[in-house]
Short mmCIF file of C-alpha atoms in Angstrom, two decimals:
data_model
loop_
_atom_site.label_atom_id
_atom_site.label_comp_id
_atom_site.label_asym_id
_atom_site.label_seq_id
_atom_site.Cartn_x
_atom_site.Cartn_y
_atom_site.Cartn_z
CA UNK B 729 -38.38 9.12 -57.34
CA UNK B 730 -36.11 11.96 -58.34
CA UNK B 731 -37.79 14.38 -55.91
CA UNK B 732 -37.61 11.80 -53.12
CA UNK B 733 -33.90 11.39 -53.71
CA UNK B 734 -33.33 15.18 -53.72
CA UNK B 735 -35.08 15.39 -50.35
CA UNK B 736 -33.18 12.39 -49.03
CA UNK B 737 -29.85 13.94 -50.01
CA UNK B 738 -30.76 17.19 -48.31
CA UNK B 739 -31.71 15.42 -45.09
CA UNK B 740 -28.56 13.31 -45.16
CA UNK B 741 -26.47 16.41 -45.72
CA UNK B 742 -28.16 18.07 -42.74
CA UNK B 743 -27.27 15.05 -40.60
CA UNK B 744 -23.62 15.23 -41.62
CA UNK B 745 -23.32 19.04 -41.61
CA UNK B 746 -24.78 19.28 -38.13
CA UNK B 747 -22.38 16.53 -36.95
CA UNK B 748 -25.30 14.52 -35.55
CA UNK B 749 -24.48 11.77 -38.06
CA UNK B 750 -20.84 11.56 -36.93
CA UNK B 751 -21.77 11.61 -33.25
CA UNK B 752 -24.38 8.88 -33.64
CA UNK B 753 -22.23 6.75 -35.92
CA UNK B 754 -19.34 7.09 -33.47
CA UNK B 755 -21.52 6.23 -30.50
CA UNK B 756 -23.18 3.35 -32.30
CA UNK B 757 -19.88 1.82 -33.35
CA UNK B 758 -18.29 2.50 -29.96
CA UNK B 759 -21.13 1.09 -27.86
CA UNK B 760 -21.97 -1.86 -30.09
CA UNK B 761 -18.29 -2.62 -30.66
CA UNK B 762 -17.53 -2.56 -26.94
CA UNK B 763 -20.43 -4.79 -26.00
CA UNK B 764 -19.89 -7.17 -28.92
CA UNK B 765 -16.14 -7.60 -28.51
CA UNK B 766 -15.04 -6.43 -25.07
CA UNK B 767 -17.87 -6.87 -22.59
CA UNK B 768 -16.99 -9.70 -20.26
CA UNK B 769 -19.30 -12.69 -20.22
CA UNK B 770 -21.29 -12.33 -23.42
CA UNK B 771 -18.94 -11.05 -26.09
CA UNK B 772 -18.31 -12.75 -29.40
CA UNK B 773 -15.19 -14.52 -28.10
CA UNK B 774 -16.92 -15.82 -24.97
CA UNK B 775 -19.65 -17.52 -26.97
CA UNK B 776 -17.27 -19.86 -28.76
CA UNK B 777 -19.43 -19.71 -31.87
CA UNK B 778 -18.78 -17.84 -35.10
CA UNK B 779 -21.84 -15.63 -35.09
CA UNK B 780 -22.77 -11.99 -34.49
CA UNK B 781 -25.48 -12.63 -31.91
CA UNK B 782 -23.91 -10.35 -29.23
CA UNK B 783 -23.65 -7.53 -31.78
CA UNK B 784 -27.27 -7.97 -32.91
CA UNK B 785 -28.41 -7.99 -29.28
CA UNK B 786 -26.71 -4.71 -28.46
CA UNK B 787 -27.63 -3.08 -31.83
CA UNK B 788 -31.25 -3.95 -31.02
CA UNK B 789 -31.01 -1.47 -28.12
CA UNK B 790 -28.61 1.14 -29.48
CA UNK B 791 -30.70 1.65 -32.63
CA UNK B 792 -33.84 1.86 -30.51
CA UNK B 793 -32.36 4.88 -28.71
CA UNK B 794 -30.67 6.49 -31.71
CA UNK B 795 -33.54 6.50 -34.20
CA UNK B 796 -35.77 8.94 -32.24
CA UNK B 797 -32.77 11.28 -32.05
CA UNK B 798 -32.69 11.28 -35.85
CA UNK B 799 -36.42 11.49 -36.52
CA UNK B 800 -37.46 13.92 -33.80
CA UNK B 801 -36.57 17.12 -35.66
CA UNK B 802 -37.55 16.00 -39.15
CA UNK B 803 -41.11 17.34 -39.33
CA UNK B 804 -41.38 19.02 -35.92
CA UNK B 805 -38.70 21.53 -36.90
CA UNK B 806 -40.28 22.14 -40.31
CA UNK B 807 -43.64 22.74 -38.61
CA UNK B 808 -42.08 25.08 -36.07
CA UNK B 809 -40.11 27.22 -38.51
CA UNK B 810 -42.77 27.16 -41.22
CA UNK B 811 -40.41 25.68 -43.82
CA UNK B 812 -42.94 22.90 -44.35
CA UNK B 813 -45.16 25.43 -46.14
CA UNK B 814 -42.40 26.45 -48.51
CA UNK B 815 -41.50 22.81 -49.10
CA UNK B 816 -45.04 21.66 -49.83
CA UNK B 817 -45.71 24.55 -52.20
CA UNK B 818 -42.85 23.35 -54.37
CA UNK B 819 -43.56 20.81 -57.07
CA UNK B 820 -43.61 17.90 -54.63
CA UNK B 821 -46.27 15.74 -53.02
CA UNK B 822 -46.76 15.06 -49.31
CA UNK B 823 -45.84 11.43 -49.91
CA UNK B 824 -42.58 12.38 -51.59
CA UNK B 825 -41.67 14.49 -48.56
CA UNK B 826 -42.46 11.64 -46.17
CA UNK B 827 -40.58 9.05 -48.24
CA UNK B 828 -37.59 11.37 -48.69
CA UNK B 829 -37.26 11.88 -44.95
CA UNK B 830 -37.86 8.22 -44.18
CA UNK B 831 -35.25 7.14 -46.68
CA UNK B 832 -32.61 9.52 -45.28
CA UNK B 833 -32.82 7.96 -41.80
CA UNK B 834 -32.93 4.49 -43.28
CA UNK B 835 -29.80 5.16 -45.33
CA UNK B 836 -27.96 6.57 -42.31
CA UNK B 837 -28.81 3.44 -40.34
CA UNK B 838 -27.70 1.32 -43.30
CA UNK B 839 -24.38 3.21 -43.31
CA UNK B 840 -24.01 2.53 -39.58
CA UNK B 841 -24.65 -1.17 -40.15
CA UNK B 842 -22.36 -1.22 -43.17
CA UNK B 843 -19.56 0.08 -40.96
CA UNK B 844 -19.95 -3.03 -38.80
CA UNK B 845 -19.30 -5.43 -41.69
CA UNK B 846 -15.64 -5.79 -40.55
CA UNK B 847 -17.15 -7.67 -37.56
CA UNK B 848 -18.66 -10.11 -40.04
CA UNK B 849 -15.43 -10.34 -42.00
CA UNK B 850 -13.48 -11.00 -38.80
CA UNK B 851 -15.62 -13.87 -37.55
CA UNK B 852 -15.89 -15.29 -41.06
CA UNK B 853 -12.10 -15.42 -41.23
CA UNK B 854 -11.68 -17.32 -37.98
CA UNK B 855 -14.72 -19.58 -37.91
CA UNK B 856 -17.55 -21.31 -39.75
CA UNK B 857 -20.22 -18.66 -40.17
CA UNK B 858 -23.81 -19.31 -41.16
CA UNK B 859 -24.02 -16.50 -43.71
CA UNK B 860 -27.79 -16.72 -44.01
CA UNK B 861 -28.21 -16.08 -40.29
CA UNK B 862 -25.92 -13.04 -40.40
CA UNK B 863 -27.72 -11.60 -43.43
CA UNK B 864 -31.09 -12.15 -41.73
CA UNK B 865 -29.73 -10.51 -38.59
CA UNK B 866 -28.77 -7.39 -40.53
CA UNK B 867 -32.09 -7.47 -42.38
CA UNK B 868 -33.90 -7.68 -39.08
CA UNK B 869 -32.02 -4.65 -37.75
CA UNK B 870 -32.89 -2.74 -40.92
CA UNK B 871 -36.57 -3.66 -40.73
CA UNK B 872 -36.72 -2.76 -37.06
CA UNK B 873 -35.05 0.58 -37.86
CA UNK B 874 -37.60 1.15 -40.62
CA UNK B 875 -40.43 0.53 -38.16
CA UNK B 876 -39.05 2.95 -35.54
CA UNK B 877 -38.25 5.52 -38.22
CA UNK B 878 -41.86 5.43 -39.43
CA UNK B 879 -43.12 5.82 -35.85
CA UNK B 880 -40.63 8.62 -35.23
CA UNK B 881 -41.69 10.46 -38.38
CA UNK B 882 -45.34 10.25 -37.46
CA UNK B 883 -44.70 11.53 -33.94
CA UNK B 884 -42.53 14.32 -35.35
CA UNK B 885 -45.40 15.34 -37.63
CA UNK B 886 -47.87 15.85 -34.78
CA UNK B 887 -45.85 18.35 -32.76
CA UNK B 888 -43.74 21.48 -33.22
CA UNK B 889 -41.44 20.51 -30.38
CA UNK B 890 -38.65 18.13 -31.27
CA UNK B 891 -37.95 17.16 -27.64
CA UNK B 892 -41.58 16.11 -27.26
CA UNK B 893 -41.31 14.25 -30.57
CA UNK B 894 -38.19 12.41 -29.42
CA UNK B 895 -39.60 11.43 -26.04
CA UNK B 896 -42.94 10.35 -27.47
CA UNK B 897 -41.22 8.22 -30.11
CA UNK B 898 -39.19 6.56 -27.35
CA UNK B 899 -42.30 5.88 -25.25
CA UNK B 900 -44.21 4.41 -28.20
CA UNK B 901 -41.11 2.47 -29.25
CA UNK B 902 -40.72 1.11 -25.73
CA UNK B 903 -44.19 -0.39 -25.96
CA UNK B 904 -43.13 -2.48 -28.94
CA UNK B 905 -39.57 -3.00 -27.73
CA UNK B 906 -40.34 -4.24 -24.24
CA UNK B 907 -43.77 -3.67 -22.76
CA UNK B 908 -45.93 -5.67 -25.20
CA UNK B 909 -43.53 -8.60 -24.75
CA UNK B 910 -43.76 -8.43 -20.95
CA UNK B 911 -47.54 -8.16 -21.13
CA UNK B 912 -47.71 -11.06 -23.62
CA UNK B 913 -45.81 -13.34 -21.24
CA UNK B 914 -48.51 -12.86 -18.63
CA UNK B 915 -51.47 -13.02 -21.03
CA UNK B 916 -53.14 -15.87 -22.80
CA UNK B 917 -55.67 -16.45 -25.54
CA UNK B 918 -56.32 -13.91 -28.23
CA UNK B 919 -55.02 -10.99 -26.17
CA UNK B 920 -51.80 -12.88 -25.63
CA UNK B 921 -51.53 -13.62 -29.34
CA UNK B 922 -52.07 -9.98 -30.28
CA UNK B 923 -49.52 -8.82 -27.71
CA UNK B 924 -47.05 -11.42 -28.94
CA UNK B 925 -47.55 -10.21 -32.49
CA UNK B 926 -46.82 -6.64 -31.35
CA UNK B 927 -43.65 -7.64 -29.48
CA UNK B 928 -40.64 -6.45 -31.47
CA UNK B 929 -38.24 -8.69 -29.58
CA UNK B 930 -40.07 -11.86 -30.63
CA UNK B 931 -39.89 -11.04 -34.35
CA UNK B 932 -36.33 -9.79 -34.05
CA UNK B 933 -35.13 -12.86 -32.17
CA UNK B 934 -36.65 -15.30 -34.62
CA UNK B 935 -34.98 -13.54 -37.54
CA UNK B 936 -31.51 -13.27 -35.99
CA UNK B 937 -31.70 -17.00 -35.34
CA UNK B 938 -32.19 -17.52 -39.05
CA UNK B 939 -35.92 -18.17 -39.03
CA UNK B 940 -37.86 -15.88 -41.31
CA UNK B 941 -41.60 -16.04 -41.13
CA UNK B 942 -44.22 -14.16 -43.11
CA UNK B 943 -45.64 -12.96 -39.75
CA UNK B 944 -42.35 -11.19 -39.03
CA UNK B 945 -42.37 -9.47 -42.39
CA UNK B 946 -46.05 -8.62 -41.97
CA UNK B 947 -45.29 -7.09 -38.54
CA UNK B 948 -42.43 -4.88 -39.76
CA UNK B 949 -44.28 -3.99 -42.98
CA UNK B 950 -47.45 -3.06 -41.08
CA UNK B 951 -45.66 -0.76 -38.66
CA UNK B 952 -43.75 0.97 -41.45
CA UNK B 953 -46.91 1.31 -43.53
CA UNK B 954 -49.11 2.57 -40.67
CA UNK B 955 -46.42 4.98 -39.41
CA UNK B 956 -45.94 6.52 -42.84
CA UNK B 957 -49.68 6.72 -43.57
CA UNK B 958 -50.23 8.46 -40.22
CA UNK B 959 -47.41 10.91 -40.94
CA UNK B 960 -48.81 11.67 -44.41
CA UNK B 961 -52.33 12.06 -42.98
CA UNK B 962 -50.99 14.51 -40.45
CA UNK B 963 -49.46 16.61 -43.22
CA UNK B 964 -52.66 16.40 -45.25
CA UNK B 965 -54.68 17.62 -42.25
CA UNK B 966 -53.80 21.20 -43.18
CA UNK B 967 -56.34 20.97 -46.00
CA UNK B 968 -59.23 20.44 -43.62
CA UNK B 969 -58.07 22.04 -40.37
CA UNK R 1276 -55.75 35.64 -68.11
CA UNK R 1277 -53.08 34.12 -65.94
CA UNK R 1278 -55.23 33.55 -62.86
CA UNK R 1279 -58.97 33.00 -62.69
CA UNK R 1280 -60.55 32.63 -59.26
CA UNK R 1281 -64.16 31.51 -59.14
CA UNK R 1282 -66.25 31.47 -55.96
CA UNK R 1283 -63.28 30.45 -53.85
CA UNK R 1284 -64.09 29.77 -50.19
CA UNK R 1285 -62.30 28.46 -47.15
CA UNK R 1286 -64.14 27.66 -43.96
CA UNK R 1287 -62.66 26.71 -40.62
CA UNK R 1288 -65.63 25.26 -38.81
CA UNK R 1289 -68.23 28.00 -38.84
CA UNK R 1290 -65.67 30.72 -39.51
CA UNK R 1291 -65.44 31.87 -43.13
CA UNK R 1292 -61.80 32.80 -43.72
CA UNK R 1293 -62.46 33.35 -47.42
CA UNK R 1294 -66.04 33.82 -48.48
CA UNK R 1295 -66.89 33.10 -52.09
CA UNK R 1296 -64.43 35.41 -53.82
CA UNK R 1297 -63.96 35.70 -57.57
CA UNK R 1298 -61.45 37.70 -59.57
CA UNK R 1299 -59.17 37.49 -62.58
CA UNK R 1300 -55.58 38.60 -62.97
CA UNK R 1301 -54.11 39.42 -66.37
CA UNK R 1302 -50.63 38.33 -67.37
CA UNK R 1303 -47.96 40.84 -66.38
CA UNK R 1304 -50.13 42.60 -63.81
CA UNK R 1305 -48.97 43.53 -60.30
CA UNK R 1306 -51.90 43.00 -57.97
CA UNK R 1307 -51.76 44.26 -54.41
CA UNK R 1308 -53.77 42.39 -51.80
CA UNK R 1309 -54.77 44.72 -48.99
CA UNK R 1310 -56.69 44.00 -45.87
CA UNK R 1311 -56.53 44.04 -42.09
CA UNK R 1312 -55.12 41.07 -40.20
CA UNK R 1313 -57.34 38.02 -40.54
CA UNK R 1314 -59.02 39.41 -43.66
CA UNK R 1315 -58.29 36.28 -45.70
CA UNK R 1316 -55.32 37.45 -47.79
CA UNK R 1317 -52.90 34.76 -46.66
CA UNK R 1318 -55.56 32.04 -46.83
CA UNK R 1319 -56.32 33.03 -50.42
CA UNK R 1320 -52.62 32.89 -51.28
CA UNK R 1321 -52.25 29.50 -49.59
CA UNK R 1322 -55.11 28.15 -51.69
CA UNK R 1323 -53.65 29.56 -54.90
CA UNK R 1324 -50.31 27.92 -54.14
CA UNK R 1325 -52.04 24.57 -53.40
CA UNK R 1326 -50.81 24.57 -49.80
CA UNK R 1327 -54.35 24.25 -48.52
CA UNK R 1328 -57.41 23.00 -50.35
CA UNK R 1329 -60.41 25.28 -50.79
CA UNK R 1330 -63.72 24.44 -49.11
CA UNK R 1331 -65.51 25.52 -52.24
CA UNK R 1332 -64.97 27.06 -55.66
CA UNK R 1333 -61.91 26.76 -57.83
CA UNK R 1334 -59.02 28.70 -59.26
CA UNK R 1335 -56.94 28.16 -62.36
CA UNK R 1336 -53.41 29.31 -63.04
CA UNK R 1337 -52.79 29.45 -66.78
CA UNK R 1338 -55.65 27.02 -67.23
CA UNK R 1339 -54.47 24.52 -64.61
CA UNK R 1340 -56.79 23.90 -61.70
CA UNK R 1341 -55.58 24.15 -58.10
CA UNK R 1342 -57.85 21.19 -57.38
CA UNK R 1343 -56.93 18.76 -60.13
CA UNK R 1344 -53.54 19.74 -61.46
CA UNK R 1345 -51.56 20.79 -58.45
CA UNK R 1346 -48.15 19.83 -59.74
CA UNK R 1347 -48.56 22.00 -62.86
CA UNK R 1348 -49.90 24.90 -60.76
CA UNK R 1349 -47.00 24.64 -58.31
CA UNK R 1350 -44.53 24.68 -61.19
CA UNK R 1351 -45.99 27.85 -62.64
CA UNK R 1352 -46.00 29.67 -59.29
CA UNK R 1353 -43.17 31.08 -57.23
CA UNK R 1354 -44.18 31.63 -53.62
CA UNK R 1355 -42.71 33.62 -50.79
CA UNK R 1356 -44.72 32.89 -47.63
CA UNK R 1357 -45.19 35.34 -44.78
CA UNK R 1358 -42.17 35.44 -42.42
CA UNK R 1359 -40.01 33.93 -45.18
CA UNK R 1360 -39.28 30.49 -43.71
CA UNK R 1361 -35.90 29.24 -44.97
CA UNK R 1362 -33.47 26.48 -44.02
CA UNK R 1363 -31.10 28.63 -41.98
CA UNK R 1364 -28.43 25.92 -41.82
CA UNK R 1365 -28.00 25.82 -45.59
CA UNK R 1366 -25.63 28.00 -47.61
CA UNK R 1367 -27.44 30.32 -50.02
CA UNK R 1368 -26.12 28.62 -53.14
CA UNK R 1369 -27.03 25.12 -51.94
CA UNK R 1370 -30.48 26.25 -50.93
CA UNK R 1371 -31.10 27.75 -54.36
CA UNK R 1372 -29.84 24.57 -56.03
CA UNK R 1373 -32.17 22.54 -53.81
CA UNK R 1374 -35.13 24.83 -54.63
CA UNK R 1375 -34.39 24.60 -58.36
CA UNK R 1376 -34.22 20.80 -58.23
CA UNK R 1377 -37.45 20.62 -56.23
CA UNK R 1378 -39.19 22.77 -58.82
CA UNK R 1379 -38.11 20.43 -61.59
CA UNK R 1380 -35.42 22.58 -63.22
CA UNK R 1381 -33.36 20.16 -65.37
CA UNK R 1382 -30.00 19.32 -63.80
CA UNK R 1383 -28.07 20.84 -66.70
CA UNK R 1384 -29.82 24.20 -66.19
CA UNK R 1385 -29.62 24.46 -62.41
CA UNK R 1386 -26.22 26.19 -62.31
CA UNK R 1387 -27.33 28.84 -64.77
CA UNK R 1388 -30.64 29.36 -62.97
CA UNK R 1389 -28.80 29.85 -59.66
CA UNK R 1390 -26.31 32.26 -61.26
CA UNK R 1391 -29.17 34.30 -62.72
CA UNK R 1392 -30.88 34.55 -59.35
CA UNK R 1393 -27.67 35.52 -57.56
CA UNK R 1394 -27.32 38.42 -60.01
CA UNK R 1395 -31.02 39.40 -60.10
CA UNK R 1396 -31.35 39.42 -56.31
CA UNK R 1397 -27.87 40.82 -55.59
CA UNK R 1398 -26.74 37.79 -53.61
CA UNK R 1399 -23.38 37.20 -55.32
CA UNK R 1400 -21.26 38.22 -52.32
CA UNK R 1401 -23.35 36.18 -49.89
CA UNK R 1402 -23.70 32.97 -51.87
CA UNK R 1403 -21.47 30.82 -49.67
CA UNK R 1404 -22.83 32.08 -46.37
CA UNK R 1405 -25.34 30.09 -44.39
CA UNK R 1406 -28.77 31.70 -44.64
CA UNK R 1407 -28.84 32.01 -40.85
CA UNK R 1408 -25.87 34.39 -41.02
CA UNK R 1409 -27.60 36.83 -43.36
CA UNK R 1410 -29.40 40.05 -42.43
CA UNK R 1411 -33.17 40.14 -42.74
CA UNK R 1412 -32.95 42.06 -46.01
CA UNK R 1413 -30.66 39.48 -47.57
CA UNK R 1414 -32.83 36.62 -46.30
CA UNK R 1415 -35.75 38.28 -48.04
CA UNK R 1416 -33.70 38.34 -51.23
CA UNK R 1417 -33.01 34.62 -50.80
CA UNK R 1418 -36.75 34.12 -50.34
CA UNK R 1419 -37.42 35.98 -53.58
CA UNK R 1420 -34.63 34.11 -55.37
CA UNK R 1421 -36.02 30.71 -54.38
CA UNK R 1422 -39.47 31.83 -55.53
CA UNK R 1423 -38.15 32.86 -58.94
CA UNK R 1424 -35.52 30.15 -59.45
CA UNK R 1425 -37.65 28.12 -61.86
CA UNK R 1426 -38.71 31.19 -63.84
CA UNK R 1427 -42.42 30.90 -62.91
CA UNK R 1428 -45.12 32.83 -64.72
CA UNK R 1429 -46.74 33.92 -61.47
CA UNK R 1430 -45.19 35.21 -58.27
CA UNK R 1431 -47.16 35.20 -55.03
CA UNK R 1432 -45.52 37.17 -52.24
CA UNK R 1433 -47.07 37.32 -48.79
CA UNK R 1434 -46.03 40.54 -47.08
CA UNK R 1435 -42.58 40.58 -48.62
CA UNK R 1436 -41.45 43.77 -46.91
CA UNK R 1437 -42.55 43.01 -43.35
CA UNK R 1438 -39.82 43.65 -40.81
CA UNK R 1439 -37.41 45.29 -43.24
CA UNK R 1440 -35.82 48.69 -42.66
CA UNK R 1441 -36.82 51.59 -44.97
CA UNK R 1442 -33.83 51.12 -47.30
CA UNK R 1443 -34.47 47.40 -47.61
CA UNK R 1444 -38.17 48.07 -48.25
CA UNK R 1445 -37.29 50.39 -51.13
CA UNK R 1446 -34.86 47.81 -52.57
CA UNK R 1447 -37.37 44.95 -52.39
CA UNK R 1448 -40.12 47.16 -53.83
CA UNK R 1449 -37.84 48.07 -56.72
CA UNK R 1450 -37.10 44.40 -57.28
CA UNK R 1451 -40.82 43.52 -57.29
CA UNK R 1452 -41.49 46.31 -59.77
CA UNK R 1453 -38.75 44.96 -62.06
CA UNK R 1454 -40.08 41.41 -61.76
CA UNK R 1455 -43.59 42.68 -62.47
CA UNK R 1456 -42.51 43.88 -65.92
CA UNK R 1457 -42.24 40.26 -67.04
CA UNK R 1458 -44.41 38.25 -64.66
CA UNK R 1459 -47.76 38.31 -62.94
CA UNK R 1460 -47.24 39.30 -59.31
CA UNK R 1461 -49.71 39.08 -56.45
CA UNK R 1462 -48.50 40.47 -53.19
CA UNK R 1463 -50.05 41.33 -49.89
CA UNK R 1464 -48.96 44.17 -47.69
CA UNK R 1465 -49.98 46.37 -44.80
CA UNK R 1466 -48.00 49.31 -46.10
CA UNK R 1467 -50.51 51.18 -48.20
CA UNK R 1468 -48.06 53.55 -49.83
CA UNK R 1469 -46.33 50.42 -51.11
CA UNK R 1470 -49.43 49.58 -53.09
CA UNK R 1471 -49.41 52.97 -54.79
CA UNK R 1472 -45.70 52.73 -55.48
CA UNK R 1473 -45.79 49.21 -56.88
CA UNK R 1474 -49.18 47.96 -58.00
CA UNK R 1475 -51.20 48.27 -61.17
CA UNK R 1476 -54.26 47.11 -59.33
CA UNK R 1477 -55.43 46.90 -55.72
CA UNK R 1478 -57.82 44.46 -54.17
CA UNK R 1479 -59.04 45.19 -50.66
CA UNK R 1480 -60.21 42.17 -48.72
CA UNK R 1481 -62.09 42.29 -45.46
CA UNK R 1482 -63.73 39.46 -43.55
CA UNK R 1483 -63.04 37.07 -46.40
CA UNK R 1484 -64.73 39.18 -49.06
CA UNK R 1485 -63.42 41.51 -51.73
CA UNK R 1486 -64.71 44.96 -50.90
CA UNK R 1487 -62.78 46.93 -53.50
CA UNK R 1488 -61.01 46.03 -56.71
CA UNK R 1489 -59.55 48.84 -58.76
CA UNK R 1490 -56.44 50.90 -59.45
CA UNK R 1491 -54.92 52.84 -56.52
CA UNK R 1492 -55.91 56.14 -58.20
CA UNK R 1493 -59.55 55.14 -58.73
CA UNK R 1494 -59.89 53.85 -55.18
CA UNK R 1495 -58.53 57.11 -53.85
CA UNK R 1496 -60.91 59.13 -56.03
CA UNK R 1497 -63.90 57.03 -55.14
CA UNK R 1498 -63.25 57.17 -51.42
CA UNK R 1499 -62.46 60.87 -51.19
CA UNK R 1500 -65.73 62.10 -52.76
CA UNK R 1501 -65.72 65.83 -53.61
CA UNK R 1502 -62.61 68.02 -53.70
CA UNK R 1503 -61.66 69.53 -50.35
CA UNK R 1504 -59.82 72.90 -50.31
CA UNK R 1505 -58.00 74.44 -47.38
CA UNK R 1506 -57.79 78.20 -47.77
CA UNK R 1507 -56.52 81.10 -45.67
CA UNK R 1508 -57.72 84.64 -46.27
CA UNK R 1509 -55.34 87.05 -44.63
CA UNK R 1510 -57.69 90.07 -44.30
CA UNK R 1511 -61.07 88.43 -44.09
CA UNK R 1512 -63.65 90.87 -42.65
CA UNK R 1513 -65.33 88.19 -40.54
CA UNK R 1514 -65.90 84.48 -40.85
CA UNK R 1515 -69.66 84.69 -41.50
CA UNK R 1516 -69.20 87.02 -44.47
CA UNK R 1517 -66.54 84.76 -46.01
CA UNK R 1518 -68.71 81.68 -45.55
CA UNK R 1519 -71.72 83.45 -47.02
CA UNK R 1520 -69.77 84.72 -50.05
CA UNK R 1521 -68.07 81.41 -50.78
CA UNK R 1522 -71.37 79.57 -50.52
CA UNK R 1523 -72.60 81.57 -53.47
CA UNK R 1524 -70.09 79.77 -55.70
CA UNK R 1525 -72.06 77.23 -57.74
CA UNK R 1526 -69.64 74.32 -57.35
CA UNK R 1527 -69.24 74.70 -53.58
CA UNK R 1528 -71.02 72.18 -51.35
CA UNK R 1529 -70.10 73.62 -47.95
CA UNK R 1530 -67.75 76.03 -46.23
CA UNK R 1531 -66.60 75.73 -42.63
CA UNK R 1532 -64.30 77.82 -40.53
CA UNK R 1533 -61.18 76.17 -39.20
CA UNK R 1534 -61.10 76.39 -35.45
CA UNK R 1535 -57.40 75.70 -35.14
CA UNK R 1536 -56.29 78.41 -37.59
CA UNK R 1537 -57.42 82.01 -37.72
CA UNK R 1538 -58.84 83.09 -41.08
CA UNK R 1539 -58.70 79.48 -42.23
CA UNK R 1540 -61.60 77.82 -44.03
CA UNK R 1541 -62.37 74.40 -45.47
CA UNK R 1542 -64.27 74.46 -48.74
CA UNK R 1543 -65.83 71.20 -49.93
CA UNK R 1544 -66.88 71.00 -53.55
CA UNK R 1545 -69.80 69.12 -54.99
CA UNK R 1546 -68.97 65.59 -56.25
CA UNK R 1547 -66.92 65.52 -59.45
CA UNK R 1548 -66.47 69.32 -59.27
CA UNK R 1549 -63.50 71.59 -58.63
CA UNK R 1550 -63.93 75.02 -57.01
CA UNK R 1551 -60.35 76.25 -57.08
CA UNK R 1552 -60.73 78.83 -59.84
CA UNK R 1553 -64.11 80.08 -58.67
CA UNK R 1554 -62.96 80.46 -55.07
CA UNK R 1555 -59.90 82.40 -56.23
CA UNK R 1556 -62.08 84.69 -58.35
CA UNK R 1557 -64.50 85.25 -55.46
CA UNK R 1558 -61.62 86.31 -53.23
CA UNK R 1559 -60.39 88.74 -55.90
CA UNK R 1560 -63.92 90.10 -56.39
CA UNK R 1561 -64.16 90.78 -52.66
CA UNK R 1562 -60.65 92.20 -52.53
CA UNK R 1563 -59.50 89.54 -50.03
CA UNK R 1564 -55.88 88.45 -49.91
CA UNK R 1565 -55.68 84.72 -50.43
CA UNK R 1566 -52.49 83.46 -48.78
CA UNK R 1567 -53.09 79.74 -48.88
CA UNK R 1568 -55.00 77.36 -51.09
CA UNK R 1569 -54.31 73.64 -51.10
CA UNK R 1570 -56.22 70.55 -52.07
CA UNK R 1571 -56.52 68.01 -49.27
CA UNK R 1572 -54.83 64.70 -50.14
CA UNK R 1573 -56.74 61.90 -48.49
CA UNK R 1574 -54.18 59.31 -47.51
CA UNK R 1575 -54.62 55.76 -48.63
CA UNK R 1576 -54.56 54.85 -44.94
CA UNK R 1577 -57.75 56.88 -44.43
CA UNK R 1578 -59.37 55.25 -47.43
CA UNK R 1579 -58.34 51.82 -46.18
CA UNK R 1580 -59.82 52.53 -42.75
CA UNK R 1581 -63.02 53.83 -44.30
CA UNK R 1582 -63.44 50.81 -46.51
CA UNK R 1583 -62.58 48.16 -43.96
CA UNK R 1584 -64.46 49.66 -41.02
CA UNK R 1585 -67.19 47.12 -40.40
#
């Protein structure tokens, strides 16, 4: 755990030193704040209910775009510059490297979400808030971020080019974010069920409405697990390639 | 023995990058790995540092296997890969702290370990600079410092002087020599004079196999064969007479006239023999004036080419 935390701190420091963390945090707060509080028609005030649904809706999209920007360089850059060799010949395992990098993105997203807690405080002060729903909403955003981070890490591990890694992560993410859902709506039977299971929006929506199902947790857990296993396998490929 | 390599192999498909090599390295020895590009030097080093797994065989570092006890092996090795890949966006001091922590140096000892490395590698004035701002020579020092930060027993350096200017090469060589007084060092290089200047032992690898394993002096002696003398006789009567007279010397194998120099001859002695004295005496006996006599020094480059040619 200690090694994972050392790696996580280094990655977090890189995010903040390179200003990418400040830029993304600023953009995230700016965009999600504007849409949640200012956007005419569907902002928090317009809804007449004390909940954060408009914020969760916009964060669902902003995080989708921001996470590939964070993950794209993580392993692609290490592969390109050769620093991965130096890293993996230190007293550290491939899994520790993967977990350390995963955790750094996850913590940055958690910081971004933590910075939006004044939204929660504000609506809680002026209305009757269902706290469970809000907590599940945040949890859903975190789990979704974990899933896209795992996908982003895997994609970053298969290429030396961070632009390719970013674009590929977006394309794969878009499948889960939108395309499987669209396909599911026009499919039936087992195919429809599978596509529905793969639709991120469906799981996300049920959780932000306060319904937590084991299927949702299984979905998020599976994507995180598979993404990380694929990333680790990609690193381990050097032994046989 | 600090390192024992037994039948180590690495295959990429049908290509044998390292083909069943075995050797041992004693503690405190500086071993130079020589070989043309693609010979298998880097692959061997990558296997010893546990970066890649061998296809066959095994190696132990102070009794710990690269197959079964990778964490212990990694802790006892300091590694500087080829091209010295470093995090260019990190300040030197932070990078060394990070390297120390990754190698399991206790938190309370990290500051001291970093201070020691800054002094040993002469990085004190550069410690707050980002690595990307440093010259190639200083980056190489950072590479060496990160390799030694956890005080490993073995240092593995893959072409540590590549791309450095002559002054930097001499500095790094000096540093390696100093390190080698306390630790086992394996390093690969293309600069053959570097091997003579630095190593206790040389191993020449070609096509994945060890083709020579000895001291630089012994390799030179073995490859050069008999002594070769270059002589000039100022008032030689004619070339045929000189050749005939010198051929009568018992230790002489052959005498040839130099085409490029008048009155110049090349005298090759029989293996393990020296003809210097006898040739001098023969010249005196014939009343010839000997104005030049030198022993040909076969360069290590020539030996290397001879040994690695097919």
